[in-house]
CSV table of N, CA and C in Angstrom, one decimal:
chain,number,residue,atom,x,y,z
A,1,TYR,N,0.8,-1.2,0.0
A,1,TYR,CA,0.0,0.0,0.0
A,1,TYR,C,0.9,1.2,0.0
A,2,VAL,N,0.5,2.2,-0.8
A,2,VAL,CA,1.3,3.4,-0.9
A,2,VAL,C,0.4,4.6,-0.5
A,3,PHE,N,0.9,5.4,0.5
A,3,PHE,CA,0.2,6.6,0.9
A,3,PHE,C,1.1,7.8,0.7
A,4,CYS,N,0.6,8.8,0.0
A,4,CYS,CA,1.5,9.9,-0.3
A,4,CYS,C,0.8,11.1,0.3
A,5,PHE,N,1.5,11.9,1.0
A,5,PHE,CA,1.0,13.2,1.6
A,5,PHE,C,1.9,14.3,1.2
A,6,ALA,N,1.4,15.4,0.7
A,6,ALA,CA,2.2,16.5,0.4
A,6,ALA,C,1.9,17.6,1.3
A,7,ASN,N,3.0,18.3,1.9
A,7,ASN,CA,2.7,19.4,2.7
A,7,ASN,C,2.5,20.7,1.9
A,8,SER,N,2.5,21.8,2.5
A,8,SER,CA,2.1,23.0,1.8
A,8,SER,C,3.2,23.5,0.8
A,9,THR,N,4.4,23.1,0.9
A,9,THR,CA,5.4,23.5,-0.1
A,9,THR,C,5.5,22.5,-1.2
A,10,PRO,N,5.3,23.0,-2.4
A,10,PRO,CA,5.2,22.0,-3.5
A,10,PRO,C,6.6,21.3,-3.8
A,11,ARG,N,7.7,21.9,-3.4
A,11,ARG,CA,9.0,21.3,-3.7
A,11,ARG,C,9.3,20.1,-2.8
A,12,HIS,N,8.6,19.9,-1.7
A,12,HIS,CA,8.9,18.8,-0.8
A,12,HIS,C,7.7,17.9,-0.6
A,13,VAL,N,7.8,16.7,-1.0
A,13,VAL,CA,6.7,15.7,-0.8
A,13,VAL,C,7.2,14.6,0.1
A,14,ASN,N,6.4,14.3,1.1
A,14,ASN,CA,6.7,13.2,2.0
A,14,ASN,C,6.0,12.0,1.5
A,15,ILE,N,6.8,10.9,1.4
A,15,ILE,CA,6.2,9.7,0.9
A,15,ILE,C,6.3,8.7,2.1
A,16,ARG,N,5.2,8.1,2.4
A,16,ARG,CA,5.1,7.1,3.5
A,16,ARG,C,4.6,5.8,3.0
A,17,PHE,N,5.3,4.7,3.3
A,17,PHE,CA,4.9,3.4,2.9
A,17,PHE,C,4.6,2.6,4.1
A,18,LYS,N,3.6,1.8,4.1
A,18,LYS,CA,3.3,0.9,5.2
A,18,LYS,C,3.9,-0.4,4.9
A,19,ASN,N,4.9,-0.8,5.7
A,19,ASN,CA,5.6,-2.1,5.5
A,19,ASN,C,6.1,-2.3,4.1
A,20,PRO,N,7.1,-1.5,3.6
A,20,PRO,CA,7.6,-1.6,2.3
A,20,PRO,C,8.3,-3.0,2.1
A,21,SER,N,7.7,-3.8,1.2
A,21,SER,CA,8.3,-5.1,1.0
A,21,SER,C,8.6,-5.3,-0.5
A,22,SER,N,8.3,-4.3,-1.3
A,22,SER,CA,8.6,-4.4,-2.7
A,22,SER,C,9.9,-3.6,-3.0
A,23,TRP,N,10.7,-4.1,-3.9
A,23,TRP,CA,12.0,-3.4,-4.2
A,23,TRP,C,11.7,-2.0,-4.7
A,24,ALA,N,10.7,-1.8,-5.4
A,24,ALA,CA,10.4,-0.4,-6.0
A,24,ALA,C,10.1,0.6,-4.8
A,25,ALA,N,9.3,0.1,-3.9
A,25,ALA,CA,9.0,1.0,-2.7
A,25,ALA,C,10.2,1.3,-1.9
A,26,CYS,N,11.0,0.3,-1.7
A,26,CYS,CA,12.3,0.5,-0.9
A,26,CYS,C,13.2,1.5,-1.7
A,27,LEU,N,13.3,1.3,-3.0
A,27,LEU,CA,14.2,2.2,-3.8
A,27,LEU,C,13.7,3.6,-3.8
A,28,LEU,N,12.4,3.8,-3.9
A,28,LEU,CA,11.8,5.2,-3.9
A,28,LEU,C,12.1,5.8,-2.5
A,29,LEU,N,11.8,5.1,-1.5
A,29,LEU,CA,12.1,5.6,-0.1
A,29,LEU,C,13.6,5.9,0.1
A,30,GLY,N,14.4,5.0,-0.4
A,30,GLY,CA,15.8,5.3,-0.3
A,30,GLY,C,16.3,6.5,-1.0
A,31,LEU,N,15.9,6.6,-2.3
A,31,LEU,CA,16.3,7.8,-3.0
A,31,LEU,C,15.8,9.1,-2.4
A,32,GLU,N,14.5,9.1,-2.0
A,32,GLU,CA,13.9,10.2,-1.3
A,32,GLU,C,14.7,10.6,-0.1
A,33,ALA,N,15.1,9.7,0.7
A,33,ALA,CA,15.8,10.0,1.9
A,33,ALA,C,17.3,10.5,1.6
A,34,ILE,N,17.9,9.8,0.6
A,34,ILE,CA,19.3,10.3,0.3
A,34,ILE,C,19.2,11.7,-0.3
A,35,ASN,N,18.2,12.0,-1.1
A,35,ASN,CA,18.0,13.4,-1.7
A,35,ASN,C,17.8,14.4,-0.5
A,36,SER,N,16.9,13.9,0.4
A,36,SER,CA,16.7,14.8,1.6
A,36,SER,C,17.9,15.1,2.4
A,37,SER,N,18.8,14.1,2.4
A,37,SER,CA,20.0,14.3,3.2
A,37,SER,C,20.9,15.4,2.6
A,38,LYS,N,20.6,15.9,1.4
A,38,LYS,CA,21.5,16.9,0.8
A,38,LYS,C,20.9,18.3,1.0
A,39,ASN,N,19.8,18.4,1.7
A,39,ASN,CA,19.1,19.7,1.9
A,39,ASN,C,20.0,20.5,2.9
A,40,PRO,N,20.5,21.6,2.4
A,40,PRO,CA,21.4,22.4,3.3
A,40,PRO,C,20.6,23.2,4.4
A,41,ASP,N,19.3,23.2,4.3
A,41,ASP,CA,18.5,23.9,5.3
A,41,ASP,C,18.3,23.0,6.6
A,42,ASP,N,18.5,21.7,6.4
A,42,ASP,CA,18.4,20.7,7.6
A,42,ASP,C,19.7,20.7,8.4
A,43,ASP,N,19.5,20.4,9.7
A,43,ASP,CA,20.7,20.3,10.5
A,43,ASP,C,21.5,19.0,10.2
A,44,ASP,N,22.7,18.9,10.7
A,44,ASP,CA,23.6,17.8,10.4
A,44,ASP,C,23.0,16.5,10.9
A,45,VAL,N,22.3,16.5,12.0
A,45,VAL,CA,21.8,15.3,12.6
A,45,VAL,C,20.7,14.7,11.6
A,46,ASP,N,19.8,15.6,11.2
A,46,ASP,CA,18.7,15.2,10.3
A,46,ASP,C,19.3,14.7,9.0
A,47,ARG,N,20.3,15.4,8.4
A,47,ARG,CA,20.9,15.0,7.2
A,47,ARG,C,21.6,13.6,7.3
A,48,THR,N,22.3,13.4,8.4
A,48,THR,CA,22.9,12.1,8.6
A,48,THR,C,21.9,11.0,8.7
A,49,GLU,N,20.8,11.2,9.5
A,49,GLU,CA,19.8,10.2,9.7
A,49,GLU,C,19.1,9.9,8.4
A,50,ASN,N,18.9,10.9,7.5
A,50,ASN,CA,18.2,10.6,6.2
A,50,ASN,C,19.2,9.8,5.3
A,51,PHE,N,20.5,10.2,5.4
A,51,PHE,CA,21.4,9.4,4.5
A,51,PHE,C,21.5,8.0,4.9
A,52,ILE,N,21.6,7.7,6.2
A,52,ILE,CA,21.6,6.3,6.7
A,52,ILE,C,20.4,5.6,6.4
A,53,LYS,N,19.2,6.2,6.6
A,53,LYS,CA,17.9,5.6,6.3
A,53,LYS,C,17.9,5.3,4.8
A,54,GLY,N,18.3,6.3,4.0
A,54,GLY,CA,18.2,6.1,2.5
A,54,GLY,C,19.1,4.9,2.1
A,55,THR,N,20.3,4.9,2.6
A,55,THR,CA,21.2,3.8,2.3
A,55,THR,C,20.7,2.4,2.6
A,56,LYS,N,20.0,2.3,3.8
A,56,LYS,CA,19.5,1.0,4.2
A,56,LYS,C,18.3,0.6,3.3
A,57,TYR,N,17.5,1.6,2.9
A,57,TYR,CA,16.4,1.3,2.0
A,57,TYR,C,16.9,0.9,0.6
A,58,CYS,N,17.9,1.6,0.1
A,58,CYS,CA,18.5,1.2,-1.2
A,58,CYS,C,19.1,-0.2,-1.2
A,59,GLU,N,19.8,-0.5,-0.1
A,59,GLU,CA,20.4,-1.8,0.1
A,59,GLU,C,19.3,-2.9,0.1
A,60,ARG,N,18.2,-2.6,0.8
A,60,ARG,CA,17.1,-3.5,0.9
A,60,ARG,C,16.5,-3.7,-0.5
A,61,ALA,N,16.4,-2.7,-1.2
A,61,ALA,CA,15.8,-2.8,-2.6
A,61,ALA,C,16.7,-3.7,-3.5
A,62,PHE,N,18.0,-3.5,-3.3
A,62,PHE,CA,18.9,-4.3,-4.1
A,62,PHE,C,18.9,-5.8,-3.7
A,63,LYS,N,18.7,-6.0,-2.4
A,63,LYS,CA,18.6,-7.4,-1.9
A,63,LYS,C,17.3,-8.1,-2.4
A,64,LEU,N,16.2,-7.3,-2.5
A,64,LEU,CA,15.0,-7.8,-3.0
A,64,LEU,C,15.0,-8.1,-4.5
A,65,ASN,N,15.8,-7.3,-5.2
A,65,ASN,CA,15.9,-7.5,-6.7
A,65,ASN,C,17.3,-7.1,-7.1
A,66,ASN,N,18.2,-8.1,-7.1
A,66,ASN,CA,19.6,-7.7,-7.4
A,66,ASN,C,19.9,-7.6,-8.9
A,67,ARG,N,18.8,-7.6,-9.7
A,67,ARG,CA,18.9,-7.3,-11.1
A,67,ARG,C,18.4,-5.9,-11.5
A,68,ASN,N,18.2,-5.1,-10.5
A,68,ASN,CA,17.7,-3.8,-10.7
A,68,ASN,C,18.8,-2.8,-10.8
A,69,ALA,N,19.0,-2.3,-12.0
A,69,ALA,CA,20.1,-1.4,-12.3
A,69,ALA,C,20.0,-0.1,-11.6
A,70,ALA,N,18.8,0.4,-11.3
A,70,ALA,CA,18.6,1.7,-10.6
A,70,ALA,C,19.1,1.6,-9.2
A,71,ALA,N,18.8,0.5,-8.5
A,71,ALA,CA,19.3,0.2,-7.2
A,71,ALA,C,20.8,0.1,-7.1
A,72,ALA,N,21.3,-0.6,-8.1
A,72,ALA,CA,22.8,-0.8,-8.2
A,72,ALA,C,23.5,0.6,-8.4
A,73,ASN,N,22.9,1.4,-9.3
A,73,ASN,CA,23.4,2.7,-9.5
A,73,ASN,C,23.4,3.6,-8.3
A,74,ALA,N,22.3,3.5,-7.6
A,74,ALA,CA,22.2,4.3,-6.4
A,74,ALA,C,23.2,3.9,-5.3
A,75,LEU,N,23.5,2.7,-5.2
A,75,LEU,CA,24.4,2.2,-4.2
A,75,LEU,C,25.9,2.4,-4.6
A,76,PHE,N,26.2,2.6,-5.8
A,76,PHE,CA,27.6,2.7,-6.3
A,76,PHE,C,28.3,3.8,-5.4
A,77,ASP,N,27.8,5.0,-5.4
A,77,ASP,CA,28.5,6.1,-4.7
A,77,ASP,C,28.7,5.8,-3.2
A,78,ILE,N,27.8,5.1,-2.6
A,78,ILE,CA,27.8,4.8,-1.2
A,78,ILE,C,29.0,3.8,-0.9
A,79,PHE,N,29.2,2.8,-1.8
A,79,PHE,CA,30.3,1.9,-1.6
A,79,PHE,C,31.6,2.5,-2.0
A,80,VAL,N,31.6,3.4,-2.9
A,80,VAL,CA,32.9,4.1,-3.2
A,80,VAL,C,33.3,4.9,-2.0
A,81,GLN,N,32.3,5.6,-1.4
A,81,GLN,CA,32.6,6.4,-0.2
A,81,GLN,C,33.1,5.6,1.0
A,82,ARG,N,32.6,4.3,1.1
A,82,ARG,CA,33.0,3.4,2.1
A,82,ARG,C,34.4,2.8,1.8
A,83,GLY,N,34.9,3.0,0.6
A,83,GLY,CA,36.2,2.5,0.2
A,83,GLY,C,36.1,1.0,-0.3
A,84,GLU,N,34.9,0.6,-0.5
A,84,GLU,CA,34.7,-0.8,-1.0
A,84,GLU,C,34.6,-0.8,-2.5
A,85,LYS,N,35.8,-0.7,-3.1
A,85,LYS,CA,35.9,-0.5,-4.6
A,85,LYS,C,35.4,-1.8,-5.3
A,86,ARG,N,35.7,-3.0,-4.7
A,86,ARG,CA,35.4,-4.2,-5.4
A,86,ARG,C,33.9,-4.4,-5.5
A,87,VAL,N,33.2,-4.0,-4.4
A,87,VAL,CA,31.7,-4.1,-4.4
A,87,VAL,C,31.2,-3.0,-5.4
A,88,ALA,N,31.8,-1.8,-5.3
A,88,ALA,CA,31.4,-0.7,-6.2
A,88,ALA,C,31.5,-1.2,-7.7
A,89,LEU,N,32.6,-1.9,-8.0
A,89,LEU,CA,32.7,-2.3,-9.4
A,89,LEU,C,31.6,-3.3,-9.8
A,90,LYS,N,31.3,-4.2,-8.9
A,90,LYS,CA,30.2,-5.2,-9.2
A,90,LYS,C,28.9,-4.4,-9.4
A,91,LEU,N,28.7,-3.3,-8.6
A,91,LEU,CA,27.4,-2.5,-8.8
A,91,LEU,C,27.4,-1.8,-10.1
A,92,ALA,N,28.6,-1.3,-10.5
A,92,ALA,CA,28.7,-0.7,-11.9
A,92,ALA,C,28.4,-1.7,-13.0
A,93,GLU,N,29.0,-2.9,-12.8
A,93,GLU,CA,28.7,-3.9,-13.8
A,93,GLU,C,27.2,-4.3,-13.8
A,94,ARG,N,26.6,-4.4,-12.7
A,94,ARG,CA,25.1,-4.7,-12.6
A,94,ARG,C,24.3,-3.6,-13.3
A,95,THR,N,24.7,-2.4,-13.1
A,95,THR,CA,24.1,-1.2,-13.7
A,95,THR,C,24.1,-1.3,-15.2
A,96,ILE,N,25.3,-1.7,-15.7
A,96,ILE,CA,25.5,-1.8,-17.2
A,96,ILE,C,24.7,-3.0,-17.7
A,97,GLN,N,24.8,-4.1,-17.0
A,97,GLN,CA,24.2,-5.4,-17.5
A,97,GLN,C,22.7,-5.3,-17.5
A,98,PHE,N,22.1,-4.7,-16.5
A,98,PHE,CA,20.6,-4.7,-16.4
A,98,PHE,C,20.0,-3.3,-16.7
A,99,ALA,N,20.7,-2.4,-17.3
A,99,ALA,CA,20.2,-1.1,-17.5
A,99,ALA,C,18.9,-1.1,-18.4
A,100,GLU,N,17.9,-0.4,-18.0
A,100,GLU,CA,16.6,-0.4,-18.8
A,100,GLU,C,16.5,0.9,-19.6
A,101,THR,N,17.5,1.8,-19.4
A,101,THR,CA,17.5,3.1,-20.1
A,101,THR,C,18.9,3.4,-20.6
A,102,VAL,N,19.0,4.2,-21.6
A,102,VAL,CA,20.3,4.6,-22.1
A,102,VAL,C,21.0,5.4,-21.0
A,103,ALA,N,20.3,6.3,-20.3
A,103,ALA,CA,20.9,7.1,-19.3
A,103,ALA,C,21.5,6.2,-18.2
A,104,LEU,N,20.8,5.2,-17.8
A,104,LEU,CA,21.3,4.3,-16.7
A,104,LEU,C,22.5,3.5,-17.3
A,105,PHE,N,22.5,3.1,-18.5
A,105,PHE,CA,23.6,2.4,-19.1
A,105,PHE,C,24.8,3.3,-19.1
A,106,GLY,N,24.7,4.5,-19.5
A,106,GLY,CA,25.8,5.5,-19.5
A,106,GLY,C,26.3,5.7,-18.1
A,107,ALA,N,25.4,5.8,-17.1
A,107,ALA,CA,25.9,6.0,-15.7
A,107,ALA,C,26.7,4.8,-15.3
A,108,GLY,N,26.3,3.6,-15.6
A,108,GLY,CA,27.1,2.5,-15.2
A,108,GLY,C,28.5,2.5,-15.9
A,109,GLN,N,28.6,2.9,-17.2
A,109,GLN,CA,29.8,3.0,-17.9
A,109,GLN,C,30.7,4.1,-17.2
A,110,ILE,N,30.2,5.2,-16.8
A,110,ILE,CA,30.9,6.3,-16.2
A,110,ILE,C,31.4,5.8,-14.9
A,111,HIS,N,30.6,5.1,-14.1
A,111,HIS,CA,31.1,4.6,-12.8
A,111,HIS,C,32.2,3.6,-13.0
A,112,ALA,N,32.1,2.7,-14.0
A,112,ALA,CA,33.2,1.8,-14.2
A,112,ALA,C,34.5,2.5,-14.7
A,113,ALA,N,34.3,3.5,-15.5
A,113,ALA,CA,35.5,4.3,-15.9
A,113,ALA,C,36.1,5.0,-14.7
A,114,PHE,N,35.3,5.6,-13.8
A,114,PHE,CA,35.8,6.2,-12.6
A,114,PHE,C,36.7,5.3,-11.8
A,115,LEU,N,36.2,4.0,-11.6
A,115,LEU,CA,37.0,3.1,-10.9
A,115,LEU,C,38.3,2.7,-11.6
A,116,ALA,N,38.2,2.6,-12.9
A,116,ALA,CA,39.4,2.3,-13.7
A,116,ALA,C,40.4,3.4,-13.5
A,117,GLN,N,39.9,4.7,-13.5
A,117,GLN,CA,40.8,5.8,-13.3
A,117,GLN,C,41.5,5.7,-11.9
A,118,LEU,N,40.7,5.3,-10.9
A,118,LEU,CA,41.3,5.2,-9.6
A,118,LEU,C,42.4,4.1,-9.5
A,119,ASN,N,42.3,3.1,-10.4
A,119,ASN,CA,43.3,2.0,-10.5
A,119,ASN,C,44.3,2.3,-11.5
A,120,ASN,N,44.4,3.5,-12.0
A,120,ASN,CA,45.4,4.0,-13.0
A,120,ASN,C,45.3,3.1,-14.3
A,121,SER,N,44.2,2.6,-14.7
A,121,SER,CA,44.0,1.9,-15.9
A,121,SER,C,43.4,2.7,-17.0
A,122,THR,N,44.3,3.4,-17.7
A,122,THR,CA,43.9,4.4,-18.7
A,122,THR,C,43.1,3.7,-19.8
A,123,SER,N,43.6,2.5,-20.2
A,123,SER,CA,42.9,1.8,-21.4
A,123,SER,C,41.5,1.4,-21.0
A,124,GLU,N,41.3,0.9,-19.8
A,124,GLU,CA,39.9,0.5,-19.3
A,124,GLU,C,39.1,1.7,-19.2
A,125,ALA,N,39.6,2.8,-18.6
A,125,ALA,CA,38.8,4.0,-18.4
A,125,ALA,C,38.4,4.6,-19.7
A,126,THR,N,39.3,4.6,-20.7
A,126,THR,CA,39.0,5.0,-22.0
A,126,THR,C,37.9,4.2,-22.7
A,127,ARG,N,38.0,2.9,-22.5
A,127,ARG,CA,37.0,2.0,-23.1
A,127,ARG,C,35.6,2.3,-22.5
A,128,PHE,N,35.5,2.5,-21.2
A,128,PHE,CA,34.2,2.8,-20.5
A,128,PHE,C,33.7,4.2,-20.9
A,129,TYR,N,34.6,5.2,-20.9
A,129,TYR,CA,34.1,6.5,-21.2
A,129,TYR,C,33.6,6.5,-22.7
A,130,ALA,N,34.3,5.8,-23.6
A,130,ALA,CA,33.9,5.8,-25.0
A,130,ALA,C,32.5,5.1,-25.1
A,131,ALA,N,32.3,4.1,-24.4
A,131,ALA,CA,31.0,3.4,-24.4
A,131,ALA,C,29.9,4.3,-23.9
A,132,ALA,N,30.2,5.1,-22.8
A,132,ALA,CA,29.2,6.0,-22.3
A,132,ALA,C,28.9,7.1,-23.3
A,133,LEU,N,30.0,7.6,-24.0
A,133,LEU,CA,29.8,8.7,-24.9
A,133,LEU,C,29.0,8.1,-26.2
A,134,LYS,N,29.3,6.9,-26.5
A,134,LYS,CA,28.6,6.3,-27.7
A,134,LYS,C,27.1,6.2,-27.4
A,135,SER,N,26.7,5.9,-26.1
A,135,SER,CA,25.3,5.8,-25.8
A,135,SER,C,24.6,7.1,-25.7
A,136,ASN,N,25.4,8.2,-25.4
A,136,ASN,CA,24.8,9.5,-25.4
A,136,ASN,C,25.9,10.5,-25.7
A,137,THR,N,25.9,11.0,-27.0
A,137,THR,CA,27.0,11.8,-27.5
A,137,THR,C,27.1,13.2,-26.8
A,138,LYS,N,26.0,13.6,-26.1
A,138,LYS,CA,26.0,14.9,-25.4
A,138,LYS,C,26.3,14.8,-23.9
A,139,ASN,N,26.8,13.6,-23.5
A,139,ASN,CA,27.1,13.4,-22.1
A,139,ASN,C,28.5,14.2,-21.7
A,140,PRO,N,28.4,15.3,-21.0
A,140,PRO,CA,29.6,16.0,-20.7
A,140,PRO,C,30.6,15.3,-19.8
A,141,ILE,N,30.1,14.4,-18.9
A,141,ILE,CA,31.1,13.7,-18.1
A,141,ILE,C,31.9,12.7,-18.9
A,142,ALA,N,31.2,12.0,-19.8
A,142,ALA,CA,31.8,11.0,-20.7
A,142,ALA,C,32.8,11.8,-21.6
A,143,SER,N,32.4,12.9,-22.1
A,143,SER,CA,33.3,13.7,-23.0
A,143,SER,C,34.6,14.1,-22.3
A,144,ILE,N,34.4,14.7,-21.1
A,144,ILE,CA,35.6,15.2,-20.4
A,144,ILE,C,36.4,14.0,-19.9
A,145,GLY,N,35.8,12.9,-19.4
A,145,GLY,CA,36.6,11.8,-19.0
A,145,GLY,C,37.4,11.2,-20.1
A,146,LEU,N,36.7,11.0,-21.3
A,146,LEU,CA,37.5,10.5,-22.4
A,146,LEU,C,38.6,11.4,-22.8
A,147,ALA,N,38.4,12.7,-22.9
A,147,ALA,CA,39.5,13.6,-23.2
A,147,ALA,C,40.6,13.5,-22.2
A,148,GLN,N,40.3,13.4,-20.9
A,148,GLN,CA,41.4,13.2,-19.9
A,148,GLN,C,42.2,12.0,-20.1
A,149,GLN,N,41.5,10.9,-20.5
A,149,GLN,CA,42.3,9.7,-20.7
A,149,GLN,C,43.1,9.7,-22.0
A,150,GLN,N,42.6,10.4,-23.0
A,150,GLN,CA,43.3,10.5,-24.3
A,150,GLN,C,44.5,11.4,-24.0
A,151,PHE,N,44.4,12.5,-23.2
A,151,PHE,CA,45.5,13.4,-22.9
A,151,PHE,C,46.5,12.6,-22.1
A,152,LYS,N,46.1,11.8,-21.2
A,152,LYS,CA,47.0,11.1,-20.3
A,152,LYS,C,47.8,10.0,-21.2
A,153,ALA,N,47.1,9.5,-22.2
A,153,ALA,CA,47.8,8.5,-23.0
A,153,ALA,C,48.6,9.1,-24.1
A,154,GLY,N,48.6,10.5,-24.2
A,154,GLY,CA,49.3,11.2,-25.3
A,154,GLY,C,48.7,11.2,-26.6
A,155,VAL,N,47.4,10.8,-26.7
A,155,VAL,CA,46.7,10.9,-27.9
A,155,VAL,C,46.4,12.3,-28.4
A,156,ILE,N,46.0,13.1,-27.4
A,156,ILE,CA,45.8,14.6,-27.7
A,156,ILE,C,46.8,15.3,-26.8
A,157,HIS,N,47.2,16.5,-27.3
A,157,HIS,CA,48.3,17.3,-26.7
A,157,HIS,C,47.7,18.6,-26.3
A,158,ALA,N,48.3,19.2,-25.3
A,158,ALA,CA,47.9,20.5,-24.8
A,158,ALA,C,48.4,21.5,-25.9
A,159,SER,N,47.6,22.6,-26.1
A,159,SER,CA,47.9,23.6,-27.0
A,159,SER,C,48.3,24.9,-26.4
A,160,ASN,N,49.2,25.6,-26.9
A,160,ASN,CA,49.6,26.9,-26.3
A,160,ASN,C,49.0,28.0,-27.1
A,161,SER,N,48.2,27.7,-28.1
A,161,SER,CA,47.6,28.7,-29.0
A,161,SER,C,46.6,29.5,-28.2
A,162,GLN,N,46.5,30.8,-28.5
A,162,GLN,CA,45.6,31.7,-27.9
A,162,GLN,C,44.6,32.2,-29.0
A,163,GLY,N,43.4,31.9,-28.8
A,163,GLY,CA,42.4,32.2,-29.9
A,163,GLY,C,41.7,33.4,-29.6
């Protein structure tokens, strides 16, 4: 059962679920709580509580459906922050493998490229950024990431020209 209540400000909607047992409900609750944790108007205690709550809901959503690319994508940053790169890589791979949208596929490729960069693997990072850029030619993160890797590999050179 889903019950939604909106308060008087249209930019903030509180979502309440009674015993969320579906992965979709858990994912929505998790994303809402993580997004709320970024509100600069809230105090640090509330922001921390929202982040922890959101993380737990996203983890629960992934446990309920480990083929859900959106849940894997949401958890990626959390595991990178924890320093768990191996788990983060598995989440990026899940995002790529089970992506239902081009945007989600590109996000997984960018996440995998980021981890390759952390491991100083220019060729892998280049491959992942190129795949992300191929899926969306207007993706600025993929464009910049690919250019960084090409520069690092000596494929493109810095210019001293002043235009």
